[in-house]
C-alpha cells in the first residue's frame, strides 16, 4: 500500500500571489501611500502599511462601491530547510494577497469578483506566523487607506481564510463600524489555545506512542529552538512515513508493524501485539482529528461491496489511514505553530496534565471498535496513555498566550463561516462554537426587541459546512487505494470550489448592501446549489478543548 | 448545544411567521391557526426511517429486516393506516459502518425529516448516531441491538431498546449451561465491544467458569488468521462447549473454521441470538452447515418455521402478499414484529401525533401491546427495557430451530441485566390481534 501525502500541506505555508509584484516596495515600518496604475479596466495599487505590511488593491473600472478586504491564512514564520520532506525549501514571505486562490494558484475567484464590479484588496502582513493581533491592526489601517484612496467606496466586506478567517471575525467583533459583512472560511475560532490543543494532543500522542525523542514543544529560545523545531519536524515526517509503510504491511499480513523508534515500554509489552494503526487511530481520536481525509472515507474498501475484504478495510484500515493523511498536516502545524507561539509567549504552552483522554474517546471507542482492534486493545492503549508523562505548560507563558487576540463569538454584522467537515486543521467544531454563542445572542436580541415592540430581528449568522460524498476512496486494479487524485470537496484545509467562493461573495455583497441576508429560502437554495450545508440543526462536535470545558 | 438548536428552530419559525404575516393582508388560509404539525407527520402520512446494512458483509440476512417491516406497514396502510395516516418507511443503507450510519441518520432527520427512527441496527451504529438523535429529540424505537446500556434513560432518553439485553442473554445462557452441561469445559468467543462486555457481565453474574475467553474486534472475523486463533485457542483449552457471542458473520467464520479444523461433532456450539441467523451463516460459510446442525441457539421470538404459532402464521400470510414471499426467516419475523409494535405505538400516541406523545405512549402502554416474543415487555414510566427473556432451540441443517427442552415446548427464561436470578417463566403472550391489525 502506497500513500502519498497531500500536497496541500505545502500550500499551507507557501501562498504566492497572481502576477502582482511587490519586489520594489519598501518594507520598513513606515506607511507608504498607494502607488496606482493609470485608469484602466482594473486599477492596481501597491503600498505598505505603517507596520510594514505590503498590500495591493485592485479596483475595476465598473467599481460598484463594494470592496472586499482579504486576510490570508497562516504562513510559517521561519524558513524550512530544503531537505525537509513535503514542505522543504519554504521561505518566509509577506507577498500581499487580495483574495483566495484555488488549487494551482488559480486566481479565478478574484477575476470573478473584479468582473462583478467589486474591488479587492489585502496585505501580506508585516510578520508571519500567528499574527492575529498585528494582523487586525493592519487590516484596520488598510481599510481606512482604501476608503481614502477610493472615496466612492460604500461598503466594506471583510473575509479571510484559516488564520485570516480568525482575524476577520476578530475585526468584525472589534470594529463593526468598519465592516458591513464578513466571511471566515476554513476558520479556527475562539482562541489560539483551542486550535493548538488539537495539534498539540496529536503531536503528544505521536511522541508518546511512536518516537519519544520528539520534543513536542518547550523549545529553546533563539537558534537552538529553531534547530529543535526543525529536528522535530523531520522526526514527525519520518515516523509518519514509517507508519504509512507499516500500516500497509499490517493490513496485508495482519501482523503488527511498529516503527523502530517506538519506545521499549510498548515493544516489550503486550501492546506490541496490537496493530500500530490502532494506536495511530486512537491518537487521532484523542485529538479530535477527522477520521475522513482527502482520500480515505472510512466507508469504502476494495473489491466487491459485499466482500469481507471491503468491509474489513472500510472499518479497520481506512479510518487509520485518514488519521495518517490528516495527521501530517496537524503534526506539522503542531510543531511549527507551537514553536512560533512559544517564542511569542516565552515558554511551553501546551499542557495536557489534566486531560482525561479515556473520557474523551469513550464514545469513539465503540464507534471505531474495529479500527481500534477491540475494547481490550483500546483499554491497553489507554492505560499506556494514562501512565505516560504529560506535557506541562509554563504558567507565565500560558498567561501570555491567553492574552493574545481571541474571539467573543459576538456577531455584529452579517457573517458567514464555512468549513469542510473533515478539515484536519480547522474542524467544523470551530463554527459550532460560534453557533452556540450566536444562538444565545439571537435569543437575547429577540427578547429585547419584542419587549420594545420591534420585530425580532434578522438572522445575521450563517454556519455553512461542506461535506464529502458517502463514498470516495478509489482503488486501483490491484486493490491499492489511489491517493494521487485531488482532495475531495468536504476534505482538506481551505479546499473550496470556485462556485462555493463566488456564492459566498455574492451573499456577502448582498448582505453588506441590505444590512442583512436575503430571506432564508433563497439563501438555503444558493448554499445547496454550491454543494454545501446550511441547516441550523446540523451541529458538528465542538473541539475537544471546548468539550472538556463543558464537561 | 441544546440552546442553539432550539433557538435556531425558533429563528426559522420566526422567519416563517414573518413571511406568513406578510401574506395575511388579503386572505387568511383556513388552517392558519391550526396547531403546528409535527416533523414527519402530515394529515395523510407518517414518515419513519431506518438505517440497516443493505450492502456489505453484514447485509445478508439483516437486509431483509427493513423490507419485512415495510411489508407490514404496507399491509396496515392497505387496511386504513394509523388514525387515517399511511406509514412511509425511508430505508437507508449503512453497510454496517458507524460512519455511514451517522451520515444516513443525519439525512433521515435533516433531509427526509422523518418523525421517528425505528429498528435501527447495530450497537456501534446506534452509539454513533446517539448524540445527533438526542440533540434533535428524535424517538428511536425498538432498535436492533441488545446492548444493555441503551436502556439508560438519561444517556439515551429517546431510545427504546426492544431485544432482551446481551447481559440477560449471557446470564440465561450461563444458567442453561450449568443445568445442562455440568462439569463441561466452556469457551467463549465474543465481540470485543459493548456487545461482548455485556456478555462477560452476564456470564459472570451466572457464575459461569470459562476456560477460554476469546475477544475479537468487530469486523476482524474477515481475517482468516484471527479465526484460526479462535479455533486453536478452543482446541488448546480442550473445550467441550463453545459459545459464540457475536454477529452471524462471525458465527459463520467460527463454524467454518471449526469444520476446517476437523471439529465437527466434537464440540457443542451455543450461539447467541444475533449470531444464529442461518440465512447469513449458510450464505457466508456453506462449510459451516454440518456444525450448524445441532447447534443450540437462544431466541426470544418463536421459530420462524413454527407455523402453528399464530404470529408466525399471520406474518407469513402478510409476507406472501406484501413482501414478494421472501424466505420467511428470523429476519423477516423481526422486521414484521417491530413493525407491529411501531403501529401500536403510533396508534396509542393518538390522532394529534407528536414525538413527545409517541414516547409517552410507549412508556405508558407499551408493556401491554401484542408482540410475537414470548417474553414480557418491560416499558414503563421509568424503564426503557424491552424484552427480558429467552428460550433455547436446537438448529437443524436447514437452520430451523426447535425447542430443546420441555418436550418440544418453548421454555422461557427471564432475568434482568443486573444480578437478578434467572427464572423459568410461564409464557403469557397477548393474543395476535385479529388479522394482525392492532386495535389498541
PDB file of N, CA, C and O in Angstrom, chain A residues 416-453:
ATOM      1  N   UNK A 416     -20.771  34.984   7.459  1.00  0.00           N
ATOM      2  CA  UNK A 416     -20.765  33.587   7.003  1.00  0.00           C
ATOM      3  C   UNK A 416     -19.501  32.939   7.540  1.00  0.00           C
ATOM      4  O   UNK A 416     -18.428  33.533   7.507  1.00  0.00           O
ATOM      5  N   UNK A 417     -19.645  31.727   8.048  1.00  0.00           N
ATOM      6  CA  UNK A 417     -18.476  30.901   8.329  1.00  0.00           C
ATOM      7  C   UNK A 417     -18.635  29.598   7.562  1.00  0.00           C
ATOM      8  O   UNK A 417     -19.728  29.013   7.568  1.00  0.00           O
ATOM      9  N   UNK A 418     -17.578  29.174   6.896  1.00  0.00           N
ATOM     10  CA  UNK A 418     -17.683  27.957   6.071  1.00  0.00           C
ATOM     11  C   UNK A 418     -16.438  27.096   6.276  1.00  0.00           C
ATOM     12  O   UNK A 418     -15.325  27.563   6.069  1.00  0.00           O
ATOM     13  N   UNK A 419     -16.634  25.874   6.696  1.00  0.00           N
ATOM     14  CA  UNK A 419     -15.539  24.903   6.862  1.00  0.00           C
ATOM     15  C   UNK A 419     -15.899  23.581   6.197  1.00  0.00           C
ATOM     16  O   UNK A 419     -17.086  23.226   6.092  1.00  0.00           O
ATOM     17  N   UNK A 420     -14.894  22.864   5.791  1.00  0.00           N
ATOM     18  CA  UNK A 420     -15.102  21.468   5.399  1.00  0.00           C
ATOM     19  C   UNK A 420     -15.285  20.656   6.676  1.00  0.00           C
ATOM     20  O   UNK A 420     -14.609  20.917   7.672  1.00  0.00           O
ATOM     21  N   UNK A 421     -16.171  19.697   6.645  1.00  0.00           N
ATOM     22  CA  UNK A 421     -16.408  18.933   7.868  1.00  0.00           C
ATOM     23  C   UNK A 421     -15.204  18.069   8.234  1.00  0.00           C
ATOM     24  O   UNK A 421     -15.047  17.677   9.383  1.00  0.00           O
ATOM     25  N   UNK A 422     -14.348  17.774   7.260  1.00  0.00           N
ATOM     26  CA  UNK A 422     -13.175  16.941   7.539  1.00  0.00           C
ATOM     27  C   UNK A 422     -11.877  17.714   7.382  1.00  0.00           C
ATOM     28  O   UNK A 422     -10.861  17.159   6.957  1.00  0.00           O
ATOM     29  N   UNK A 423     -11.901  18.970   7.700  1.00  0.00           N
ATOM     30  CA  UNK A 423     -10.686  19.785   7.664  1.00  0.00           C
ATOM     31  C   UNK A 423      -9.795  19.375   8.839  1.00  0.00           C
ATOM     32  O   UNK A 423     -10.198  19.452   9.997  1.00  0.00           O
ATOM     33  N   UNK A 424      -8.572  18.935   8.526  1.00  0.00           N
ATOM     34  CA  UNK A 424      -7.675  18.474   9.591  1.00  0.00           C
ATOM     35  C   UNK A 424      -7.188  19.619  10.458  1.00  0.00           C
ATOM     36  O   UNK A 424      -6.775  19.412  11.597  1.00  0.00           O
ATOM     37  N   UNK A 425      -7.218  20.815   9.927  1.00  0.00           N
ATOM     38  CA  UNK A 425      -6.665  21.964  10.648  1.00  0.00           C
ATOM     39  C   UNK A 425      -7.761  22.786  11.311  1.00  0.00           C
ATOM     40  O   UNK A 425      -7.610  23.245  12.447  1.00  0.00           O
ATOM     41  N   UNK A 426      -8.838  22.991  10.605  1.00  0.00           N
ATOM     42  CA  UNK A 426      -9.929  23.826  11.127  1.00  0.00           C
ATOM     43  C   UNK A 426     -11.215  23.005  11.081  1.00  0.00           C
ATOM     44  O   UNK A 426     -11.988  23.060  10.129  1.00  0.00           O
ATOM     45  N   UNK A 427     -11.446  22.245  12.124  1.00  0.00           N
ATOM     46  CA  UNK A 427     -12.581  21.329  12.161  1.00  0.00           C
ATOM     47  C   UNK A 427     -13.910  22.104  12.223  1.00  0.00           C
ATOM     48  O   UNK A 427     -13.954  23.262  12.643  1.00  0.00           O
ATOM     49  N   UNK A 428     -14.965  21.404  11.825  1.00  0.00           N
ATOM     50  CA  UNK A 428     -16.286  22.029  11.837  1.00  0.00           C
ATOM     51  C   UNK A 428     -16.695  22.531  13.205  1.00  0.00           C
ATOM     52  O   UNK A 428     -17.484  23.473  13.327  1.00  0.00           O
ATOM     53  N   UNK A 429     -16.143  21.931  14.248  1.00  0.00           N
ATOM     54  CA  UNK A 429     -16.485  22.342  15.606  1.00  0.00           C
ATOM     55  C   UNK A 429     -16.138  23.784  15.901  1.00  0.00           C
ATOM     56  O   UNK A 429     -16.688  24.395  16.823  1.00  0.00           O
ATOM     57  N   UNK A 430     -15.217  24.344  15.117  1.00  0.00           N
ATOM     58  CA  UNK A 430     -14.892  25.764  15.301  1.00  0.00           C
ATOM     59  C   UNK A 430     -16.113  26.636  15.047  1.00  0.00           C
ATOM     60  O   UNK A 430     -16.380  27.589  15.780  1.00  0.00           O
ATOM     61  N   UNK A 431     -16.839  26.302  13.999  1.00  0.00           N
ATOM     62  CA  UNK A 431     -18.028  27.098  13.669  1.00  0.00           C
ATOM     63  C   UNK A 431     -19.131  26.836  14.687  1.00  0.00           C
ATOM     64  O   UNK A 431     -19.865  27.748  15.079  1.00  0.00           O
ATOM     65  N   UNK A 432     -19.226  25.595  15.136  1.00  0.00           N
ATOM     66  CA  UNK A 432     -20.258  25.268  16.115  1.00  0.00           C
ATOM     67  C   UNK A 432     -20.073  26.100  17.392  1.00  0.00           C
ATOM     68  O   UNK A 432     -21.046  26.498  18.032  1.00  0.00           O
ATOM     69  N   UNK A 433     -18.839  26.391  17.742  1.00  0.00           N
ATOM     70  CA  UNK A 433     -18.558  27.216  18.928  1.00  0.00           C
ATOM     71  C   UNK A 433     -19.215  28.589  18.774  1.00  0.00           C
ATOM     72  O   UNK A 433     -19.831  29.099  19.714  1.00  0.00           O
ATOM     73  N   UNK A 434     -19.104  29.154  17.597  1.00  0.00           N
ATOM     74  CA  UNK A 434     -19.738  30.458  17.350  1.00  0.00           C
ATOM     75  C   UNK A 434     -21.259  30.295  17.272  1.00  0.00           C
ATOM     76  O   UNK A 434     -22.012  31.136  17.778  1.00  0.00           O
ATOM     77  N   UNK A 435     -21.703  29.219  16.647  1.00  0.00           N
ATOM     78  CA  UNK A 435     -23.150  28.987  16.508  1.00  0.00           C
ATOM     79  C   UNK A 435     -23.838  28.984  17.871  1.00  0.00           C
ATOM     80  O   UNK A 435     -24.917  29.562  18.040  1.00  0.00           O
ATOM     81  N   UNK A 436     -23.209  28.315  18.811  1.00  0.00           N
ATOM     82  CA  UNK A 436     -23.818  28.245  20.148  1.00  0.00           C
ATOM     83  C   UNK A 436     -23.902  29.631  20.785  1.00  0.00           C
ATOM     84  O   UNK A 436     -24.893  29.974  21.411  1.00  0.00           O
ATOM     85  N   UNK A 437     -22.859  30.401  20.586  1.00  0.00           N
ATOM     86  CA  UNK A 437     -22.880  31.749  21.169  1.00  0.00           C
ATOM     87  C   UNK A 437     -23.897  32.628  20.438  1.00  0.00           C
ATOM     88  O   UNK A 437     -24.580  33.454  21.063  1.00  0.00           O
ATOM     89  N   UNK A 438     -23.992  32.438  19.132  1.00  0.00           N
ATOM     90  CA  UNK A 438     -24.939  33.264  18.392  1.00  0.00           C
ATOM     91  C   UNK A 438     -26.390  32.917  18.757  1.00  0.00           C
ATOM     92  O   UNK A 438     -27.266  33.788  18.778  1.00  0.00           O
ATOM     93  N   UNK A 439     -26.617  31.662  19.034  1.00  0.00           N
ATOM     94  CA  UNK A 439     -27.978  31.273  19.435  1.00  0.00           C
ATOM     95  C   UNK A 439     -28.401  32.039  20.685  1.00  0.00           C
ATOM     96  O   UNK A 439     -29.529  32.552  20.771  1.00  0.00           O
ATOM     97  N   UNK A 440     -27.477  32.131  21.631  1.00  0.00           N
ATOM     98  CA  UNK A 440     -27.782  32.885  22.860  1.00  0.00           C
ATOM     99  C   UNK A 440     -27.931  34.369  22.555  1.00  0.00           C
ATOM    100  O   UNK A 440     -28.817  35.048  23.088  1.00  0.00           O
ATOM    101  N   UNK A 441     -27.055  34.871  21.685  1.00  0.00           N
ATOM    102  CA  UNK A 441     -27.123  36.297  21.313  1.00  0.00           C
ATOM    103  C   UNK A 441     -28.454  36.614  20.640  1.00  0.00           C
ATOM    104  O   UNK A 441     -29.100  37.618  20.951  1.00  0.00           O
ATOM    105  N   UNK A 442     -28.858  35.740  19.726  1.00  0.00           N
ATOM    106  CA  UNK A 442     -30.103  35.988  19.000  1.00  0.00           C
ATOM    107  C   UNK A 442     -31.304  35.947  19.946  1.00  0.00           C
ATOM    108  O   UNK A 442     -32.230  36.756  19.840  1.00  0.00           O
ATOM    109  N   UNK A 443     -31.257  35.003  20.850  1.00  0.00           N
ATOM    110  CA  UNK A 443     -32.365  34.872  21.799  1.00  0.00           C
ATOM    111  C   UNK A 443     -32.497  36.151  22.632  1.00  0.00           C
ATOM    112  O   UNK A 443     -33.603  36.670  22.823  1.00  0.00           O
ATOM    113  N   UNK A 444     -31.360  36.654  23.114  1.00  0.00           N
ATOM    114  CA  UNK A 444     -31.389  37.883  23.919  1.00  0.00           C
ATOM    115  C   UNK A 444     -31.869  39.059  23.086  1.00  0.00           C
ATOM    116  O   UNK A 444     -32.664  39.892  23.546  1.00  0.00           O
ATOM    117  N   UNK A 445     -31.383  39.127  21.851  1.00  0.00           N
ATOM    118  CA  UNK A 445     -31.787  40.213  20.949  1.00  0.00           C
ATOM    119  C   UNK A 445     -33.281  40.143  20.667  1.00  0.00           C
ATOM    120  O   UNK A 445     -33.988  41.164  20.686  1.00  0.00           O
ATOM    121  N   UNK A 446     -33.762  38.944  20.472  1.00  0.00           N
ATOM    122  CA  UNK A 446     -35.191  38.763  20.168  1.00  0.00           C
ATOM    123  C   UNK A 446     -36.051  39.225  21.345  1.00  0.00           C
ATOM    124  O   UNK A 446     -37.020  39.972  21.160  1.00  0.00           O
ATOM    125  N   UNK A 447     -35.659  38.788  22.528  1.00  0.00           N
ATOM    126  CA  UNK A 447     -36.428  39.156  23.721  1.00  0.00           C
ATOM    127  C   UNK A 447     -36.451  40.675  23.888  1.00  0.00           C
ATOM    128  O   UNK A 447     -37.493  41.284  24.143  1.00  0.00           O
ATOM    129  N   UNK A 448     -35.283  41.283  23.715  1.00  0.00           N
ATOM    130  CA  UNK A 448     -35.191  42.743  23.882  1.00  0.00           C
ATOM    131  C   UNK A 448     -36.040  43.460  22.833  1.00  0.00           C
ATOM    132  O   UNK A 448     -36.743  44.429  23.136  1.00  0.00           O
ATOM    133  N   UNK A 449     -35.954  42.995  21.615  1.00  0.00           N
ATOM    134  CA  UNK A 449     -36.715  43.635  20.536  1.00  0.00           C
ATOM    135  C   UNK A 449     -38.214  43.500  20.757  1.00  0.00           C
ATOM    136  O   UNK A 449     -38.969  44.466  20.584  1.00  0.00           O
ATOM    137  N   UNK A 450     -38.633  42.302  21.121  1.00  0.00           N
ATOM    138  CA  UNK A 450     -40.068  42.083  21.327  1.00  0.00           C
ATOM    139  C   UNK A 450     -40.572  42.946  22.485  1.00  0.00           C
ATOM    140  O   UNK A 450     -41.669  43.506  22.436  1.00  0.00           O
ATOM    141  N   UNK A 451     -39.726  43.055  23.504  1.00  0.00           N
ATOM    142  CA  UNK A 451     -40.101  43.875  24.659  1.00  0.00           C
ATOM    143  C   UNK A 451     -40.262  45.328  24.244  1.00  0.00           C
ATOM    144  O   UNK A 451     -41.112  46.061  24.781  1.00  0.00           O
ATOM    145  N   UNK A 452     -39.454  45.737  23.261  1.00  0.00           N
ATOM    146  CA  UNK A 452     -39.518  47.125  22.790  1.00  0.00           C
ATOM    147  C   UNK A 452     -40.547  47.299  21.681  1.00  0.00           C
ATOM    148  O   UNK A 452     -40.624  48.367  21.071  1.00  0.00           O
ATOM    149  N   UNK A 453     -41.285  46.235  21.408  1.00  0.00           N
ATOM    150  CA  UNK A 453     -42.304  46.330  20.375  1.00  0.00           C
ATOM    151  C   UNK A 453     -41.752  46.294  18.961  1.00  0.00           C
ATOM    152  O   UNK A 453     -42.412  46.717  18.005  1.00  0.00           O
TER     153      UNK A 453
END
